Tab-separated table of C-alpha atoms and ligand atoms in Angstrom:
chain	number	residue	atom	x	y	z
S	1	UNK	CA	0.241	-0.069	0.239
S	2	UNK	CA	1.144	3.110	-1.140
S	3	UNK	CA	1.938	5.732	2.405
S	4	UNK	CA	0.332	9.641	1.562
S	5	UNK	CA	2.274	11.788	3.474
S	6	UNK	CA	0.645	15.540	4.007
S	7	UNK	CA	2.489	17.928	5.982
S	8	UNK	CA	0.341	20.361	7.704
S	9	UNK	CA	1.631	23.832	9.981
S	10	UNK	CA	-1.040	23.286	12.749
S	11	UNK	CA	-0.319	27.362	13.845
S	12	UNK	CA	-2.068	27.727	10.070
S	13	UNK	CA	-5.855	28.857	10.334
S	14	UNK	CA	-9.329	26.845	9.134
S	15	UNK	CA	-7.570	23.478	8.859
S	16	UNK	CA	-10.939	21.609	8.670
S	17	UNK	CA	-10.228	23.004	5.290
S	18	UNK	CA	-6.980	22.142	4.458
S	19	UNK	CA	-6.491	19.740	1.399
S	20	UNK	CA	-4.199	17.166	3.293
S	21	UNK	CA	-6.463	17.476	6.017
S	22	UNK	CA	-9.553	16.940	3.597
S	23	UNK	CA	-8.233	13.911	1.798
S	24	UNK	CA	-7.590	12.442	5.124
S	25	UNK	CA	-10.938	12.600	6.303
S	26	UNK	CA	-11.779	10.749	3.019
S	27	UNK	CA	-9.628	7.809	4.005
S	28	UNK	CA	-10.988	7.440	7.659
S	29	UNK	CA	-14.650	7.378	6.994
S	30	UNK	CA	-13.642	4.931	3.886
S	31	UNK	CA	-12.428	3.172	6.905
S	32	UNK	CA	-8.704	3.048	6.345
S	33	UNK	CA	-5.795	3.621	8.337
S	34	UNK	CA	-4.837	7.718	9.046
S	35	UNK	CA	-1.634	8.856	11.600
S	36	UNK	CA	-2.601	12.236	13.129
S	37	UNK	CA	-0.383	14.695	15.607
S	38	UNK	CA	-1.567	14.967	19.187
S	39	UNK	CA	-0.418	16.588	21.758
S	40	UNK	CA	0.641	13.324	23.136
S	41	UNK	CA	2.165	11.359	20.687
S	42	UNK	CA	1.716	9.735	17.027
S	43	UNK	CA	-2.358	8.249	16.941
S	44	UNK	CA	-3.462	5.444	14.671
S	45	UNK	CA	-6.341	6.630	13.331
S	46	UNK	CA	-9.542	4.710	12.633
S	47	UNK	CA	-13.790	5.235	12.170
S	48	UNK	CA	-14.576	3.856	15.345
S	49	UNK	CA	-17.575	3.263	14.475
S	50	UNK	CA	-16.668	0.428	11.700
S	51	UNK	CA	-15.256	-2.736	12.837
S	52	UNK	CA	-13.551	-3.158	9.867
S	53	UNK	CA	-11.886	-0.277	10.089
S	54	UNK	CA	-10.646	-0.018	13.357
S	55	UNK	CA	-9.578	-4.132	13.122
S	56	UNK	CA	-6.638	-2.748	9.978
S	57	UNK	CA	-4.935	-0.826	13.047
S	58	UNK	CA	-4.647	-4.169	14.814
S	59	UNK	CA	-3.616	-5.171	11.360
S	60	UNK	CA	-1.043	-2.265	11.149
S	61	UNK	CA	0.714	-1.746	14.644
S	62	UNK	CA	0.126	-5.740	15.144
S	63	UNK	CA	-1.738	-5.478	18.112
S	64	UNK	CA	-3.022	-8.301	20.045
S	65	UNK	CA	-6.680	-8.134	19.700
S	66	UNK	CA	-6.606	-7.987	23.582
S	67	UNK	CA	-6.402	-4.447	24.018
S	68	UNK	CA	-8.446	-1.768	23.586
S	69	UNK	CA	-8.491	1.566	21.716
S	70	UNK	CA	-8.680	5.030	23.403
S	71	UNK	CA	-12.274	6.888	21.067
S	72	UNK	CA	-10.497	10.386	20.270
S	73	UNK	CA	-13.510	12.924	20.091
S	74	UNK	CA	-13.154	16.474	18.914
S	75	UNK	CA	-16.538	17.407	21.177
S	76	UNK	CA	-18.058	17.474	24.112
S	77	UNK	CA	-22.086	15.233	21.560
S	78	UNK	CA	-20.140	12.907	20.453
S	79	UNK	CA	-18.684	12.059	23.906
S	80	UNK	CA	-22.919	11.274	24.574
S	81	UNK	CA	-22.343	8.905	20.990
S	82	UNK	CA	-19.532	6.509	21.943
S	83	UNK	CA	-19.975	7.196	26.573
S	84	UNK	CA	-23.471	4.487	27.839
S	85	UNK	CA	-23.318	7.139	30.684
S	86	UNK	CA	-20.832	9.589	31.789
S	87	UNK	CA	-19.888	9.427	35.965
S	88	UNK	CA	-19.509	12.924	37.543
S	89	UNK	CA	-16.498	12.511	38.540
S	90	UNK	CA	-15.991	11.792	34.277
S	91	UNK	CA	-17.525	14.528	33.481
S	92	UNK	CA	-15.014	17.101	36.683
S	93	UNK	CA	-12.536	15.695	34.568
S	94	UNK	CA	-13.800	16.352	31.097
S	95	UNK	CA	-14.529	20.371	32.061
S	96	UNK	CA	-11.091	20.417	33.805
S	97	UNK	CA	-8.341	19.018	31.459
S	98	UNK	CA	-10.922	17.838	28.370
S	99	UNK	CA	-8.743	19.142	25.437
S	100	UNK	CA	-5.985	17.682	26.577
S	101	UNK	CA	-3.639	14.994	27.529
S	102	UNK	CA	-6.459	12.609	29.424
S	103	UNK	CA	-8.265	9.544	28.753
S	104	UNK	CA	-11.578	8.719	30.558
S	105	UNK	CA	-12.888	4.901	31.062
S	106	UNK	CA	-16.827	5.358	31.181
S	107	UNK	CA	-19.015	2.899	30.062
S	108	UNK	CA	-18.963	2.127	26.024
S	109	UNK	CA	-22.557	3.195	23.924
S	110	UNK	CA	-23.647	0.523	22.156
S	111	UNK	CA	-22.059	1.802	18.347
S	112	UNK	CA	-19.322	1.647	19.485
S	113	UNK	CA	-17.236	-1.063	17.079
S	114	UNK	CA	-16.598	-4.097	19.308
S	115	UNK	CA	-12.560	-3.967	18.577
S	116	UNK	CA	-12.188	-1.209	19.490
S	117	UNK	CA	-13.365	-1.879	23.051
S	118	UNK	CA	-12.343	-5.600	22.574
S	119	UNK	CA	-15.155	-7.063	24.643
S	120	UNK	CA	-14.557	-5.158	27.252
S	121	UNK	CA	-18.100	-2.911	28.720
S	122	UNK	CA	-15.848	-0.135	29.214
S	123	UNK	CA	-14.559	2.654	26.545
S	124	UNK	CA	-11.706	5.218	27.230
S	125	UNK	CA	-12.160	9.144	25.512
S	126	UNK	CA	-10.463	11.490	25.341
S	127	UNK	CA	-10.854	15.142	23.426
S	128	UNK	CA	-6.917	15.699	22.066
S	129	UNK	CA	-5.775	19.618	21.959
S	130	UNK	CA	-3.958	19.602	18.766
S	131	UNK	CA	-5.307	21.013	16.538
S	132	UNK	CA	-4.277	19.227	13.478
S	133	UNK	CA	-6.128	16.100	15.620
S	134	UNK	CA	-9.207	17.990	16.502
S	135	UNK	CA	-9.120	19.433	12.665
S	136	UNK	CA	-9.295	15.460	11.278
S	137	UNK	CA	-11.826	14.442	13.733
S	138	UNK	CA	-14.424	17.047	12.716
S	139	UNK	CA	-14.037	16.867	9.342
S	140	UNK	CA	-14.490	12.988	9.319
S	141	UNK	CA	-18.222	14.040	10.732
S	142	UNK	CA	-17.325	10.763	13.246
S	143	UNK	CA	-14.751	9.661	16.667
S	144	UNK	CA	-11.814	8.219	16.169
S	145	UNK	CA	-10.296	5.206	17.447
S	146	UNK	CA	-6.583	5.417	17.789
S	147	UNK	CA	-3.856	4.015	19.704
S	148	UNK	CA	-0.319	5.081	19.143
S	149	UNK	CA	1.581	4.843	16.310
S	150	UNK	CA	3.965	2.853	16.897
S	151	UNK	CA	3.996	-0.762	16.124
S	152	UNK	CA	3.066	-2.771	19.127
S	153	UNK	CA	6.257	-3.175	21.239
S	154	UNK	CA	8.718	0.056	20.179
S	155	UNK	CA	8.032	3.803	21.490
S	156	UNK	CA	4.719	5.845	20.553
S	157	UNK	CA	6.291	8.106	18.163
S	158	UNK	CA	6.615	11.732	19.138
S	159	UNK	CA	7.375	12.425	15.489
S	160	UNK	CA	6.127	12.351	12.131
S	161	UNK	CA	9.055	10.655	10.480
S	162	UNK	CA	9.039	8.353	14.271
S	163	UNK	CA	6.024	6.441	12.174
S	164	UNK	CA	7.291	6.530	8.919
S	165	UNK	CA	9.564	3.989	9.609
S	166	UNK	CA	7.023	1.460	11.801
S	167	UNK	CA	4.183	1.875	9.109
S	168	UNK	CA	5.873	2.503	5.532
S	169	UNK	CA	3.607	1.018	3.106
S	170	UNK	CA	0.517	-0.811	6.371
S	171	UNK	CA	-1.263	2.563	5.902
S	172	UNK	CA	-3.230	4.782	3.585
S	173	UNK	CA	-1.433	8.125	5.310
S	174	UNK	CA	0.656	10.846	8.157
S	175	UNK	CA	-0.665	13.536	8.488
S	176	UNK	CA	2.750	15.587	9.666
S	177	UNK	CA	2.124	18.057	12.455
S	178	UNK	CA	5.776	17.896	13.716
S	179	UNK	CA	6.726	17.014	16.978
S	180	UNK	CA	4.183	16.185	19.400
S	181	UNK	CA	4.523	18.898	22.470
S	182	UNK	CA	4.071	16.696	25.347
S	183	UNK	CA	6.188	13.515	24.228
S	184	UNK	CA	4.221	10.871	27.050
S	185	UNK	CA	1.043	9.561	26.353
S	186	UNK	CA	-2.920	10.408	27.742
S	187	UNK	CA	-2.762	9.274	31.511
S	188	UNK	CA	-6.182	6.321	31.878
S	189	UNK	CA	-8.125	7.009	35.040
S	190	UNK	CA	-10.952	4.628	35.496
S	191	UNK	CA	-13.812	7.168	36.169
S	192	UNK	CA	-16.745	3.212	36.585
S	193	UNK	CA	-14.885	3.063	40.152
S	194	UNK	CA	-16.221	4.413	43.415
S	195	UNK	CA	-12.447	5.745	43.850
S	196	UNK	CA	-11.308	7.365	40.337
S	197	UNK	CA	-7.950	4.823	39.857
S	198	UNK	CA	-4.833	6.170	38.095
S	199	UNK	CA	-4.907	2.751	35.224
S	200	UNK	CA	-1.630	4.368	32.991
S	201	UNK	CA	0.054	7.730	34.479
S	202	UNK	CA	0.727	10.532	31.331
S	203	UNK	CA	0.902	14.104	30.536
S	204	UNK	CA	-2.039	15.020	32.848
S	205	UNK	CA	-0.262	14.543	36.248
S	206	UNK	CA	-1.470	12.319	40.285
S	207	UNK	CA	-1.539	16.185	41.623
S	208	UNK	CA	-3.507	18.249	38.695
S	209	UNK	CA	-6.250	15.573	38.931
S	210	UNK	CA	-5.883	15.700	42.646
S	211	UNK	CA	-6.573	19.522	43.002
S	212	UNK	CA	-9.849	18.440	41.060
S	213	UNK	CA	-11.130	15.747	42.747
S	214	UNK	CA	-8.969	14.875	45.418
S	215	UNK	CA	-7.823	11.708	46.037
S	216	UNK	CA	-7.525	9.541	43.826
S	217	UNK	CA	-5.961	6.041	43.447
S	218	UNK	CA	-3.703	4.193	41.682
S	219	UNK	CA	-3.680	0.563	40.172
S	220	UNK	CA	-2.028	-1.949	41.863
S	221	UNK	CA	-0.650	-2.622	39.173
S	222	UNK	CA	1.257	-0.093	39.287
S	223	UNK	CA	3.162	-0.571	42.098
S	224	UNK	CA	3.149	-4.589	42.531
S	225	UNK	CA	4.848	-6.148	39.055
S	226	UNK	CA	2.302	-9.497	40.139
S	227	UNK	CA	-0.580	-7.384	40.038
S	228	UNK	CA	-3.031	-7.656	36.950
S	229	UNK	CA	-3.154	-4.325	35.029
S	230	UNK	CA	-6.591	-2.836	34.115
S	231	UNK	CA	-5.587	-1.058	31.392
S	232	UNK	CA	-5.217	-4.568	29.456
S	233	UNK	CA	-2.067	-2.218	27.244
S	234	UNK	CA	-0.117	-1.455	30.284
S	235	UNK	CA	0.682	-5.493	31.276
S	236	UNK	CA	2.692	-4.909	27.561
S	237	UNK	CA	6.683	-4.998	26.910
S	238	UNK	CA	6.454	-1.866	25.537
S	239	UNK	CA	9.217	1.458	23.936
S	240	UNK	CA	12.267	-0.851	23.783
S	241	UNK	CA	14.599	-0.774	22.028
S	242	UNK	CA	16.422	-3.619	20.603
S	243	UNK	CA	18.806	-3.909	23.410
S	244	UNK	CA	17.886	-4.241	26.095
S	245	UNK	CA	17.544	-1.591	28.892
S	246	UNK	CA	18.795	-1.232	32.632
S	247	UNK	CA	17.905	2.091	35.000
S	248	UNK	CA	20.370	2.721	37.816
S	249	UNK	CA	19.177	4.550	40.022
S	250	UNK	CA	21.563	6.280	42.815
S	251	UNK	CA	23.138	8.598	41.345
S	252	UNK	CA	26.142	9.898	38.066
S	253	UNK	CA	28.612	7.835	39.717
S	254	UNK	CA	26.343	4.589	40.070
S	255	UNK	CA	25.713	5.217	35.365
S	256	UNK	CA	29.367	6.362	36.188
S	257	UNK	CA	30.955	2.821	36.443
S	258	UNK	CA	27.718	0.745	34.820
S	259	UNK	CA	29.062	1.933	31.490
S	260	UNK	CA	32.523	1.499	32.437
S	261	UNK	CA	32.450	-1.808	34.469
S	262	UNK	CA	30.522	-3.008	30.919
S	263	UNK	CA	32.720	-0.944	28.354
S	264	UNK	CA	35.621	-3.972	30.414
S	265	UNK	CA	34.040	-6.075	28.528
S	266	UNK	CA	33.392	-5.389	25.438
S	267	UNK	CA	30.421	-4.420	25.290
S	268	UNK	CA	28.994	-1.685	22.516
S	269	UNK	CA	26.934	0.302	24.927
S	270	UNK	CA	24.101	2.985	25.706
S	271	UNK	CA	23.587	5.731	27.588
S	272	UNK	CA	20.210	7.466	27.970
S	273	UNK	CA	21.342	10.863	29.414
S	274	UNK	CA	19.891	14.377	30.859
S	275	UNK	CA	21.629	17.942	28.742
S	276	UNK	CA	23.281	17.632	32.919
S	277	UNK	CA	24.762	15.361	32.619
S	278	UNK	CA	26.069	14.007	28.649
S	279	UNK	CA	29.012	15.674	28.643
S	280	UNK	CA	30.271	12.831	31.684
S	281	UNK	CA	29.699	10.167	28.820
S	282	UNK	CA	31.921	11.714	26.442
S	283	UNK	CA	34.676	8.996	26.050
S	284	UNK	CA	32.415	6.042	27.447
S	285	UNK	CA	29.641	5.416	26.281
S	286	UNK	CA	29.460	4.377	22.358
S	287	UNK	CA	25.872	6.113	21.925
S	288	UNK	CA	24.931	8.826	24.003
S	289	UNK	CA	21.013	10.312	23.895
S	290	UNK	CA	19.670	13.302	25.423
S	291	UNK	CA	15.859	12.976	26.094
S	292	UNK	CA	16.359	16.390	28.186
S	293	UNK	CA	17.476	18.721	30.998
S	294	UNK	CA	16.674	16.915	34.608
S	295	UNK	CA	15.858	21.351	34.940
S	296	UNK	CA	12.701	20.930	33.530
S	297	UNK	CA	11.529	17.026	33.162
S	298	UNK	CA	9.227	18.190	30.972
S	299	UNK	CA	12.107	18.693	28.580
S	300	UNK	CA	13.153	14.466	29.292
S	301	UNK	CA	9.152	13.107	28.820
S	302	UNK	CA	8.839	15.526	25.361
S	303	UNK	CA	12.482	13.369	24.110
S	304	UNK	CA	12.482	10.430	25.717
S	305	UNK	CA	10.622	8.526	22.767
S	306	UNK	CA	12.643	9.652	20.222
S	307	UNK	CA	16.050	9.346	23.100
S	308	UNK	CA	14.556	5.647	23.006
S	309	UNK	CA	14.053	5.158	18.878
S	310	UNK	CA	17.872	6.381	18.274
S	311	UNK	CA	19.600	3.833	19.507
S	312	UNK	CA	18.658	1.614	16.819
S	313	UNK	CA	20.038	2.872	14.795
S	314	UNK	CA	22.683	1.511	16.132
S	315	UNK	CA	24.383	-2.189	17.069
S	316	UNK	CA	24.337	-1.869	20.567
S	317	UNK	CA	25.033	-4.741	23.102
S	318	UNK	CA	23.539	-2.750	26.013
S	319	UNK	CA	21.558	0.077	27.036
S	320	UNK	CA	22.158	2.470	30.910
S	321	UNK	CA	19.294	4.403	31.481
S	322	UNK	CA	19.467	7.525	34.552
S	323	UNK	CA	16.444	7.677	36.558
S	324	UNK	CA	14.253	10.443	37.476
S	325	UNK	CA	11.862	10.845	40.498
S	326	UNK	CA	8.986	10.200	40.213
S	327	UNK	CA	6.537	13.523	41.044
S	328	UNK	CA	5.454	15.292	38.554
S	329	UNK	CA	5.299	13.998	34.805
S	330	UNK	CA	8.389	11.802	36.775
S	331	UNK	CA	5.554	9.359	36.835
S	332	UNK	CA	4.672	8.891	33.659
S	333	UNK	CA	9.072	8.909	32.780
S	334	UNK	CA	9.595	6.259	35.170
S	335	UNK	CA	6.092	3.657	33.487
S	336	UNK	CA	8.328	4.325	30.731
S	337	UNK	CA	11.166	4.166	31.265
S	338	UNK	CA	10.196	0.646	33.526
S	339	UNK	CA	8.646	-1.248	30.837
S	340	UNK	CA	11.041	0.344	28.882
S	341	UNK	CA	13.185	-2.199	31.007
S	342	UNK	CA	10.997	-5.356	30.875
S	343	UNK	CA	9.178	-4.926	34.014
S	344	UNK	CA	6.482	-6.856	33.253
S	345	UNK	CA	5.103	-10.496	34.196
S	346	UNK	CA	4.128	-10.746	30.349
S	347	UNK	CA	6.121	-10.609	27.539
S	348	UNK	CA	3.507	-10.109	25.648
S	349	UNK	CA	4.186	-6.513	22.819
S	350	UNK	CA	1.339	-3.454	23.231
L	1	LIG	O1	-2.110	9.663	24.715
L	1	LIG	C1	-2.631	8.601	24.018
L	1	LIG	O2	-3.301	8.430	24.828
L	1	LIG	C2	-1.948	8.541	22.745
L	1	LIG	C3	-2.641	9.275	21.512
L	1	LIG	C4	-2.964	8.692	20.653
L	1	LIG	O3	-3.733	9.054	22.061
L	1	LIG	N1	-2.442	6.679	22.398
L	1	LIG	C5	-2.213	5.342	23.450
L	1	LIG	O4	-2.896	4.814	23.573
L	1	LIG	O5	-1.469	5.892	23.980
L	1	LIG	P1	-2.262	3.233	22.738
L	1	LIG	O6	-3.591	1.709	22.499
L	1	LIG	O7	-1.078	2.995	22.555
L	1	LIG	O8	-2.733	2.806	24.466
L	1	LIG	C6	-4.051	3.274	24.783
L	1	LIG	C7	-4.107	1.985	26.841
L	1	LIG	C8	-3.615	0.959	26.673
L	1	LIG	O9	-2.832	0.704	27.867
L	1	LIG	C9	-4.979	0.339	26.995
L	1	LIG	O10	-5.133	-1.229	27.086
L	1	LIG	C10	-6.202	0.834	27.603
L	1	LIG	O11	-5.347	2.494	27.221
L	1	LIG	N2	-7.543	1.371	27.821
L	1	LIG	C11	-7.897	1.560	26.235
L	1	LIG	N3	-9.332	0.612	26.681
L	1	LIG	C12	-9.699	0.688	27.232
L	1	LIG	C13	-10.707	0.380	28.189
L	1	LIG	N4	-11.610	0.264	27.976
L	1	LIG	N5	-10.573	-0.230	29.729
L	1	LIG	C14	-9.079	-0.304	30.558
L	1	LIG	N6	-7.715	-0.110	29.631
L	1	LIG	C15	-8.262	0.776	28.324
L	2	LIG	MG1	1.023	2.957	22.541
């Protein structure tokens, strides 16, 4: 299949009339799969009301069929078509954080394709903030089901070139709207329980959720590796470069020693580090990938997946990574790094 690429300036006005977005929207209505930018990562979208269209997403990604997709909408009326009911807590969160990087799990309406929910009675809803995503959904006139636009198991794409690497020839087209802003995916919260529960930490922090709701719970599987995650996708190994990743806690000295020891045994070594520390590895590591600055963890979130993907352009034996405080956006960063390091009981792929 020929994969078309449309470049779209997200700051231009009247995007719904943009020729590329119009053409991409036509493909969506015709049941094809289109990659598009969101403010978190690029998504792989299809008409959420069509089982046949949604099946093509699973095929293109190589995604296990038990892993449900998030439905992306561009206005609040669409939420009422996709949800059977909207719990009070969900409504509060939608008002506070939409459009933005938050996915709320709510009871699913019958109109939602069964392949979207993977047989669950609930559905994940998200109203993205990215102007290209919003224009595409409005122009298509249907809610769009979309996982991250990576091949299963790989780091999520934050640039159109990452999508091209994984999806060229597998989908109808890619809308290139430049780099995604947040860099890690949306926070997924279950609003069907008494206490709103974080299933996947992401772009909206726990602290932000608690400012609106008071206390929120966490899926026990986020801490306890033996527990079964409530978001099916969280049980899979994910975000992994080809070479094994090892997280080094402690500090810079510990990381330096780990790299030095591996070099002594003759290994080819990559290091995932920050602007503050990169220099230390200059004559030590074979490949240095800088995610961002420790002074502002939002930059680390932004650059994390690009930094992880870069390693695959080299032939490495092992990658060592810095660790970060798991607070604020750091919670999502550490969750993704732990997954990249292969900490999951299943060895399937998302
Ligand atoms: O930022 C994002 O959320 C990106 C962009 C494209 O919007 N999308 C994304 O989708 O990360 P995906 O499919 O890669 O991750 C969705 C996660 C998976 O872990 C999935 O299992 C979980 O959300 N999920 C989806 N529907 C669910 C449901 N009904 N119940 C529990 N978990 C659900
Ligand atoms: Mg994903």
